[in-house]
């Protein structure tokens, strides 16, 4: 495809909007990480990070650090360069919220971990960036390819904790809106690469692997829906049925209790009277 600067920039910025700020939208479901309003904002409002996988967040934080370094070294369009940096920022914010709300860490401890992660991010980012530049300058294609594919592997690994939860719960908690944002961000970013001077196949792997894994989530969501296990409605119906069964069980136990025996009480009183008479006669 011929180089088109305007199209390259337009699709890069579209990818930035869809792919970078999807961690800022988040909704109100039980698994808060995957709905409509901002994850960070919703966590702040609810004072809770229920449903947020910190393992996934760390994978995404590291993956975007690696891809950001590759994007800088490979001189991709500016929108594609700042995209992983913004995504990593929101990921870090969510990591700190997990420690603050779920682990009840102090403000000093939480901020200290945030500072350490920022320093590690900056140091590793610069290190991988310079290593990538040297590999490009020395025409070491093997190293260039490895450093370009590594972010895709790390980001993809972050999906597998979510796959495990989905299989375990027989339900996909990611909202349709979130998945749509993720897919569109990957698609637009890939199209942006197509309008560059040369199509960067290595860079496209990171975007396309995310699109592929999102499609897997869509297929799982449809499968669980057909089976009748998808969504909060199914879980609430299970909760209602278990509550009603507990209530019926309690009622049956109460109804099966034997009636109070007044005959036994009368026998005890007669026995006491007989004993009293015998003591008087003696």
mmCIF file of C-alpha atoms in Angstrom:
data_model
loop_
_atom_site.group_PDB
_atom_site.id
_atom_site.type_symbol
_atom_site.label_atom_id
_atom_site.label_comp_id
_atom_site.label_asym_id
_atom_site.label_seq_id
_atom_site.Cartn_x
_atom_site.Cartn_y
_atom_site.Cartn_z
ATOM 1 C CA UNK A 1 0.000 0.000 0.000
ATOM 2 C CA UNK A 2 1.327 3.472 -0.919
ATOM 3 C CA UNK A 3 2.579 5.810 1.790
ATOM 4 C CA UNK A 4 -0.110 8.225 2.946
ATOM 5 C CA UNK A 5 0.921 10.558 5.744
ATOM 6 C CA UNK A 6 -2.611 11.758 6.522
ATOM 7 C CA UNK A 7 -4.055 8.239 6.671
ATOM 8 C CA UNK A 8 -1.083 7.028 8.694
ATOM 9 C CA UNK A 9 -1.634 9.784 11.260
ATOM 10 C CA UNK A 10 -5.439 9.482 11.323
ATOM 11 C CA UNK A 11 -5.506 5.744 11.969
ATOM 12 C CA UNK A 12 -2.664 6.034 14.488
ATOM 13 C CA UNK A 13 -4.658 8.566 16.526
ATOM 14 C CA UNK A 14 -7.795 6.441 16.239
ATOM 15 C CA UNK A 15 -5.814 3.501 17.558
ATOM 16 C CA UNK A 16 -4.545 5.721 20.364
ATOM 17 C CA UNK A 17 -8.073 6.758 21.365
ATOM 18 C CA UNK A 18 -9.534 3.246 21.244
ATOM 19 C CA UNK A 19 -6.588 1.302 22.651
ATOM 20 C CA UNK A 20 -5.065 3.646 25.213
ATOM 21 C CA UNK A 21 -8.091 5.000 27.041
ATOM 22 C CA UNK A 22 -10.032 1.764 27.326
ATOM 23 C CA UNK A 23 -8.645 1.345 30.841
ATOM 24 C CA UNK A 24 -10.094 4.746 31.670
ATOM 25 C CA UNK A 25 -13.754 3.573 30.812
ATOM 26 C CA UNK A 26 -15.513 1.277 33.308
ATOM 27 C CA UNK A 27 -18.973 0.323 34.570
ATOM 28 C CA UNK A 28 -20.787 -1.048 37.574
ATOM 29 C CA UNK A 29 -20.822 -4.812 37.199
ATOM 30 C CA UNK A 30 -19.539 -7.182 39.859
ATOM 31 C CA UNK A 31 -16.327 -7.668 37.893
ATOM 32 C CA UNK A 32 -15.629 -3.965 37.555
ATOM 33 C CA UNK A 33 -12.558 -4.184 35.363
ATOM 34 C CA UNK A 34 -14.437 -4.869 32.154
ATOM 35 C CA UNK A 35 -17.350 -2.529 31.763
ATOM 36 C CA UNK A 36 -18.202 0.905 30.510
ATOM 37 C CA UNK A 37 -16.841 3.735 32.671
ATOM 38 C CA UNK A 38 -13.274 4.275 33.750
ATOM 39 C CA UNK A 39 -11.598 1.422 35.585
ATOM 40 C CA UNK A 40 -9.621 3.862 37.664
ATOM 41 C CA UNK A 41 -12.623 6.167 38.123
ATOM 42 C CA UNK A 42 -14.984 3.294 38.962
ATOM 43 C CA UNK A 43 -12.492 1.819 41.430
ATOM 44 C CA UNK A 44 -12.254 5.245 43.065
ATOM 45 C CA UNK A 45 -16.045 5.621 43.236
ATOM 46 C CA UNK A 46 -16.616 2.144 44.665
ATOM 47 C CA UNK A 47 -13.494 2.217 46.858
ATOM 48 C CA UNK A 48 -12.933 -1.334 45.620
ATOM 49 C CA UNK A 49 -10.979 -3.197 42.933
ATOM 50 C CA UNK A 50 -13.114 -6.344 42.958
ATOM 51 C CA UNK A 51 -12.679 -8.270 39.733
ATOM 52 C CA UNK A 52 -9.368 -6.616 38.814
ATOM 53 C CA UNK A 53 -6.576 -9.112 38.117
ATOM 54 C CA UNK A 54 -3.310 -7.607 39.333
ATOM 55 C CA UNK A 55 -1.406 -10.375 37.501
ATOM 56 C CA UNK A 56 -2.922 -9.269 34.203
ATOM 57 C CA UNK A 57 -2.124 -5.640 35.016
ATOM 58 C CA UNK A 58 1.554 -6.433 35.607
ATOM 59 C CA UNK A 59 1.772 -8.342 32.324
ATOM 60 C CA UNK A 60 0.195 -5.429 30.459
ATOM 61 C CA UNK A 61 2.417 -2.913 32.257
ATOM 62 C CA UNK A 62 5.560 -4.811 31.243
ATOM 63 C CA UNK A 63 4.304 -5.525 27.721
ATOM 64 C CA UNK A 64 3.554 -1.884 26.993
ATOM 65 C CA UNK A 65 6.940 -0.852 28.364
ATOM 66 C CA UNK A 66 8.591 -3.240 25.891
ATOM 67 C CA UNK A 67 6.422 -2.187 22.973
ATOM 68 C CA UNK A 68 6.933 1.502 23.772
ATOM 69 C CA UNK A 69 10.691 1.002 23.549
ATOM 70 C CA UNK A 70 10.316 -0.812 20.219
ATOM 71 C CA UNK A 71 8.041 1.915 18.819
ATOM 72 C CA UNK A 72 10.565 4.645 19.701
ATOM 73 C CA UNK A 73 13.530 2.732 18.264
ATOM 74 C CA UNK A 74 11.645 1.820 15.089
ATOM 75 C CA UNK A 75 10.524 5.454 14.655
ATOM 76 C CA UNK A 76 6.832 4.670 14.317
ATOM 77 C CA UNK A 77 4.330 7.510 14.048
ATOM 78 C CA UNK A 78 4.072 9.675 17.189
ATOM 79 C CA UNK A 79 0.541 8.468 17.991
ATOM 80 C CA UNK A 80 1.723 4.854 18.036
ATOM 81 C CA UNK A 81 4.702 5.815 20.225
ATOM 82 C CA UNK A 82 2.717 7.500 23.010
ATOM 83 C CA UNK A 83 -0.090 4.914 22.877
ATOM 84 C CA UNK A 84 1.705 2.265 25.005
ATOM 85 C CA UNK A 85 2.955 4.959 27.401
ATOM 86 C CA UNK A 86 -0.588 6.156 28.142
ATOM 87 C CA UNK A 87 -1.844 2.592 28.445
ATOM 88 C CA UNK A 88 0.990 1.769 30.858
ATOM 89 C CA UNK A 89 0.137 4.855 32.948
ATOM 90 C CA UNK A 90 -3.479 3.740 33.429
ATOM 91 C CA UNK A 91 -2.294 0.196 34.125
ATOM 92 C CA UNK A 92 0.047 1.472 36.840
ATOM 93 C CA UNK A 93 -2.779 3.532 38.328
ATOM 94 C CA UNK A 94 -4.942 0.412 38.557
ATOM 95 C CA UNK A 95 -2.112 -1.602 40.128
ATOM 96 C CA UNK A 96 -1.740 1.002 42.863
ATOM 97 C CA UNK A 97 -5.504 1.021 43.413
ATOM 98 C CA UNK A 98 -5.406 -2.732 44.007
ATOM 99 C CA UNK A 99 -2.772 -2.261 46.705
ATOM 100 C CA UNK A 100 -4.674 0.684 48.219
ATOM 101 C CA UNK A 101 -8.213 -0.739 48.230
ATOM 102 C CA UNK A 102 -7.756 -4.530 48.277
ATOM 103 C CA UNK A 103 -4.536 -4.908 50.267
ATOM 104 C CA UNK A 104 -5.196 -1.868 52.498
ATOM 105 C CA UNK A 105 -1.657 -0.573 52.113
ATOM 106 C CA UNK A 106 -0.752 2.783 53.601
ATOM 107 C CA UNK A 107 -0.431 5.841 51.371
ATOM 108 C CA UNK A 108 3.346 5.964 51.903
ATOM 109 C CA UNK A 109 3.799 2.280 50.994
ATOM 110 C CA UNK A 110 1.537 2.559 47.939
ATOM 111 C CA UNK A 111 3.296 5.685 46.663
ATOM 112 C CA UNK A 112 6.693 4.096 47.295
ATOM 113 C CA UNK A 113 5.775 1.071 45.170
ATOM 114 C CA UNK A 114 4.453 3.431 42.490
ATOM 115 C CA UNK A 115 7.741 5.333 42.466
ATOM 116 C CA UNK A 116 9.748 2.091 42.242
ATOM 117 C CA UNK A 117 7.618 0.863 39.333
ATOM 118 C CA UNK A 118 8.031 4.203 37.532
ATOM 119 C CA UNK A 119 11.809 4.085 37.948
ATOM 120 C CA UNK A 120 11.915 0.461 36.767
ATOM 121 C CA UNK A 121 9.693 1.334 33.794
ATOM 122 C CA UNK A 122 11.896 4.270 32.766
ATOM 123 C CA UNK A 123 15.151 2.358 33.196
ATOM 124 C CA UNK A 124 14.021 -0.744 31.313
ATOM 125 C CA UNK A 125 12.327 1.367 28.642
ATOM 126 C CA UNK A 126 15.555 3.250 27.910
ATOM 127 C CA UNK A 127 17.612 0.053 28.075
ATOM 128 C CA UNK A 128 15.437 -1.840 25.576
ATOM 129 C CA UNK A 129 15.166 1.262 23.384
ATOM 130 C CA UNK A 130 18.959 1.597 23.117
ATOM 131 C CA UNK A 131 19.381 -2.148 22.592
ATOM 132 C CA UNK A 132 16.819 -2.007 19.781
ATOM 133 C CA UNK A 133 18.537 0.986 18.160
ATOM 134 C CA UNK A 134 21.906 -0.761 18.252
ATOM 135 C CA UNK A 135 20.402 -3.934 16.751
ATOM 136 C CA UNK A 136 18.814 -1.884 13.947
ATOM 137 C CA UNK A 137 22.074 -0.014 13.281
ATOM 138 C CA UNK A 138 24.025 -3.294 13.148
ATOM 139 C CA UNK A 139 21.366 -4.895 10.917
ATOM 140 C CA UNK A 140 20.892 -7.650 13.485
ATOM 141 C CA UNK A 141 17.479 -8.732 12.277
ATOM 142 C CA UNK A 142 17.178 -11.592 14.759
ATOM 143 C CA UNK A 143 17.476 -9.300 17.785
ATOM 144 C CA UNK A 144 15.170 -6.714 16.202
ATOM 145 C CA UNK A 145 12.511 -9.346 15.567
ATOM 146 C CA UNK A 146 12.867 -10.803 19.069
ATOM 147 C CA UNK A 147 12.539 -7.411 20.777
ATOM 148 C CA UNK A 148 9.530 -6.634 18.595
ATOM 149 C CA UNK A 149 7.738 -9.934 19.235
ATOM 150 C CA UNK A 150 8.507 -10.015 22.983
ATOM 151 C CA UNK A 151 5.888 -7.333 23.862
ATOM 152 C CA UNK A 152 3.206 -9.328 22.034
ATOM 153 C CA UNK A 153 4.105 -12.450 24.018
ATOM 154 C CA UNK A 154 4.004 -10.611 27.354
ATOM 155 C CA UNK A 155 0.723 -8.815 26.589
ATOM 156 C CA UNK A 156 -0.831 -12.074 25.362
ATOM 157 C CA UNK A 157 0.275 -13.830 28.556
ATOM 158 C CA UNK A 158 -1.767 -11.277 30.487
ATOM 159 C CA UNK A 159 -4.945 -12.625 28.900
ATOM 160 C CA UNK A 160 -4.520 -16.153 30.224
ATOM 161 C CA UNK A 161 -5.436 -15.396 33.864
ATOM 162 C CA UNK A 162 -8.684 -13.979 32.457
ATOM 163 C CA UNK A 163 -9.223 -17.084 30.298
ATOM 164 C CA UNK A 164 -8.795 -19.221 33.419
ATOM 165 C CA UNK A 165 -11.393 -17.191 35.317
ATOM 166 C CA UNK A 166 -13.807 -17.366 32.357
ATOM 167 C CA UNK A 167 -13.548 -21.158 32.136
ATOM 168 C CA UNK A 168 -13.849 -21.499 35.908
ATOM 169 C CA UNK A 169 -16.940 -19.282 36.149
ATOM 170 C CA UNK A 170 -18.373 -20.378 32.778
ATOM 171 C CA UNK A 171 -18.884 -16.701 31.940
ATOM 172 C CA UNK A 172 -16.923 -13.875 30.270
ATOM 173 C CA UNK A 173 -17.115 -10.729 32.399
ATOM 174 C CA UNK A 174 -15.538 -8.405 29.830
ATOM 175 C CA UNK A 175 -18.276 -6.145 28.509
ATOM 176 C CA UNK A 176 -19.056 -6.031 24.799
ATOM 177 C CA UNK A 177 -18.046 -2.359 24.810
ATOM 178 C CA UNK A 178 -14.600 -3.107 26.240
ATOM 179 C CA UNK A 179 -13.961 -5.893 23.717
ATOM 180 C CA UNK A 180 -15.123 -3.631 20.879
ATOM 181 C CA UNK A 181 -12.688 -0.892 21.981
ATOM 182 C CA UNK A 182 -9.859 -3.404 22.180
ATOM 183 C CA UNK A 183 -10.533 -4.858 18.735
ATOM 184 C CA UNK A 184 -10.991 -1.465 17.063
ATOM 185 C CA UNK A 185 -7.796 -0.135 18.653
ATOM 186 C CA UNK A 186 -5.802 -3.073 17.318
ATOM 187 C CA UNK A 187 -7.380 -2.863 13.864
ATOM 188 C CA UNK A 188 -6.853 0.895 13.459
ATOM 189 C CA UNK A 189 -3.257 0.688 14.688
ATOM 190 C CA UNK A 190 -2.534 -2.071 12.167
ATOM 191 C CA UNK A 191 -4.121 -0.034 9.349
ATOM 192 C CA UNK A 192 -1.907 2.902 10.355
ATOM 193 C CA UNK A 193 1.155 0.717 9.815
ATOM 194 C CA UNK A 194 -0.160 -0.172 6.350
ATOM 195 C CA UNK A 195 -0.038 3.510 5.305
ATOM 196 C CA UNK A 196 3.586 3.945 6.471
ATOM 197 C CA UNK A 197 6.579 3.822 4.121
ATOM 198 C CA UNK A 198 6.964 0.096 4.786
ATOM 199 C CA UNK A 199 4.571 -2.166 6.653
ATOM 200 C CA UNK A 200 6.130 -3.157 9.986
ATOM 201 C CA UNK A 201 5.138 -6.808 10.322
ATOM 202 C CA UNK A 202 6.836 -7.148 13.706
ATOM 203 C CA UNK A 203 4.964 -4.180 15.188
ATOM 204 C CA UNK A 204 1.675 -5.474 13.787
ATOM 205 C CA UNK A 205 2.030 -8.719 15.756
ATOM 206 C CA UNK A 206 1.332 -6.901 19.039
ATOM 207 C CA UNK A 207 -1.889 -5.413 17.681
ATOM 208 C CA UNK A 208 -3.093 -8.507 15.866
ATOM 209 C CA UNK A 209 -2.462 -10.860 18.804
ATOM 210 C CA UNK A 210 -4.718 -8.681 20.962
ATOM 211 C CA UNK A 211 -7.417 -8.701 18.271
ATOM 212 C CA UNK A 212 -7.141 -12.495 17.995
ATOM 213 C CA UNK A 213 -7.427 -13.035 21.759
ATOM 214 C CA UNK A 214 -10.390 -10.656 21.940
ATOM 215 C CA UNK A 215 -12.102 -12.707 19.226
ATOM 216 C CA UNK A 216 -11.468 -15.806 21.365
ATOM 217 C CA UNK A 217 -13.243 -14.034 24.239
ATOM 218 C CA UNK A 218 -16.176 -13.229 21.950
ATOM 219 C CA UNK A 219 -16.428 -16.895 20.910
ATOM 220 C CA UNK A 220 -16.297 -17.970 24.569
ATOM 221 C CA UNK A 221 -18.976 -15.419 25.424
ATOM 222 C CA UNK A 222 -21.304 -16.765 22.707
ATOM 223 C CA UNK A 223 -20.612 -20.351 23.806
ATOM 224 C CA UNK A 224 -21.414 -19.621 27.454
ATOM 225 C CA UNK A 225 -24.524 -17.695 26.394
ATOM 226 C CA UNK A 226 -25.782 -20.706 24.420
ATOM 227 C CA UNK A 227 -25.101 -22.921 27.438
ATOM 228 C CA UNK A 228 -27.013 -20.504 29.665
ATOM 229 C CA UNK A 229 -24.124 -19.693 32.009
ATOM 230 C CA UNK A 230 -23.189 -16.258 30.664
ATOM 231 C CA UNK A 231 -23.724 -13.055 32.608
ATOM 232 C CA UNK A 232 -24.984 -11.714 35.906
ATOM 233 C CA UNK A 233 -28.583 -12.823 35.284
ATOM 234 C CA UNK A 234 -27.512 -16.465 35.445
ATOM 235 C CA UNK A 235 -25.526 -15.897 38.638
ATOM 236 C CA UNK A 236 -28.387 -13.992 40.286
ATOM 237 C CA UNK A 237 -30.853 -16.759 39.381
ATOM 238 C CA UNK A 238 -28.524 -19.313 40.967
ATOM 239 C CA UNK A 239 -28.259 -17.149 44.084
ATOM 240 C CA UNK A 240 -32.055 -16.760 44.257
ATOM 241 C CA UNK A 241 -32.644 -20.491 43.839
ATOM 242 C CA UNK A 242 -30.080 -21.346 46.524
ATOM 243 C CA UNK A 243 -31.654 -18.810 48.896
ATOM 244 C CA UNK A 244 -35.149 -20.192 48.316
ATOM 245 C CA UNK A 245 -33.945 -23.785 48.758
ATOM 246 C CA UNK A 246 -32.297 -22.844 52.057
ATOM 247 C CA UNK A 247 -35.513 -21.207 53.212
ATOM 248 C CA UNK A 248 -37.574 -24.268 52.237
ATOM 249 C CA UNK A 249 -35.117 -26.546 54.022
ATOM 250 C CA UNK A 250 -35.330 -24.441 57.173
ATOM 251 C CA UNK A 251 -39.142 -24.455 56.993
ATOM 252 C CA UNK A 252 -39.276 -28.230 56.532
ATOM 253 C CA UNK A 253 -37.012 -28.758 59.534
ATOM 254 C CA UNK A 254 -39.242 -26.526 61.633
ATOM 255 C CA UNK A 255 -42.433 -28.256 60.487
ATOM 256 C CA UNK A 256 -40.974 -31.685 61.258
ATOM 257 C CA UNK A 257 -40.318 -30.833 64.923
ATOM 258 C CA UNK A 258 -42.485 -33.000 67.215
ATOM 259 C CA UNK A 259 -45.349 -31.243 69.054
ATOM 260 C CA UNK A 260 -44.936 -30.436 72.722
ATOM 261 C CA UNK A 261 -45.921 -33.408 74.852
ATOM 262 C CA UNK A 262 -48.253 -32.354 77.646
ATOM 263 C CA UNK A 263 -48.649 -36.009 78.711
ATOM 264 C CA UNK A 264 -45.050 -36.160 79.840
ATOM 265 C CA UNK A 265 -45.506 -32.977 81.851
ATOM 266 C CA UNK A 266 -48.605 -34.403 83.588
ATOM 267 C CA UNK A 267 -46.782 -37.633 84.472
ATOM 268 C CA UNK A 268 -43.966 -35.662 86.080
ATOM 269 C CA UNK A 269 -46.425 -33.631 88.186
ATOM 270 C CA UNK A 270 -48.273 -36.797 89.362
ATOM 271 C CA UNK A 271 -44.990 -38.416 90.327
ATOM 272 C CA UNK A 272 -44.044 -35.353 92.377
ATOM 273 C CA UNK A 273 -47.437 -35.477 94.204
ATOM 274 C CA UNK A 274 -46.999 -39.173 95.040
ATOM 275 C CA UNK A 275 -43.533 -38.527 96.432
ATOM 276 C CA UNK A 276 -44.940 -35.683 98.544
ATOM 277 C CA UNK A 277 -47.680 -37.904 99.996
ATOM 278 C CA UNK A 278 -45.209 -40.634 100.887
ATOM 279 C CA UNK A 279 -42.965 -38.176 102.703
ATOM 280 C CA UNK A 280 -45.939 -36.842 104.751
ATOM 281 C CA UNK A 281 -47.077 -40.343 105.724
ATOM 282 C CA UNK A 282 -43.603 -41.303 106.834
#
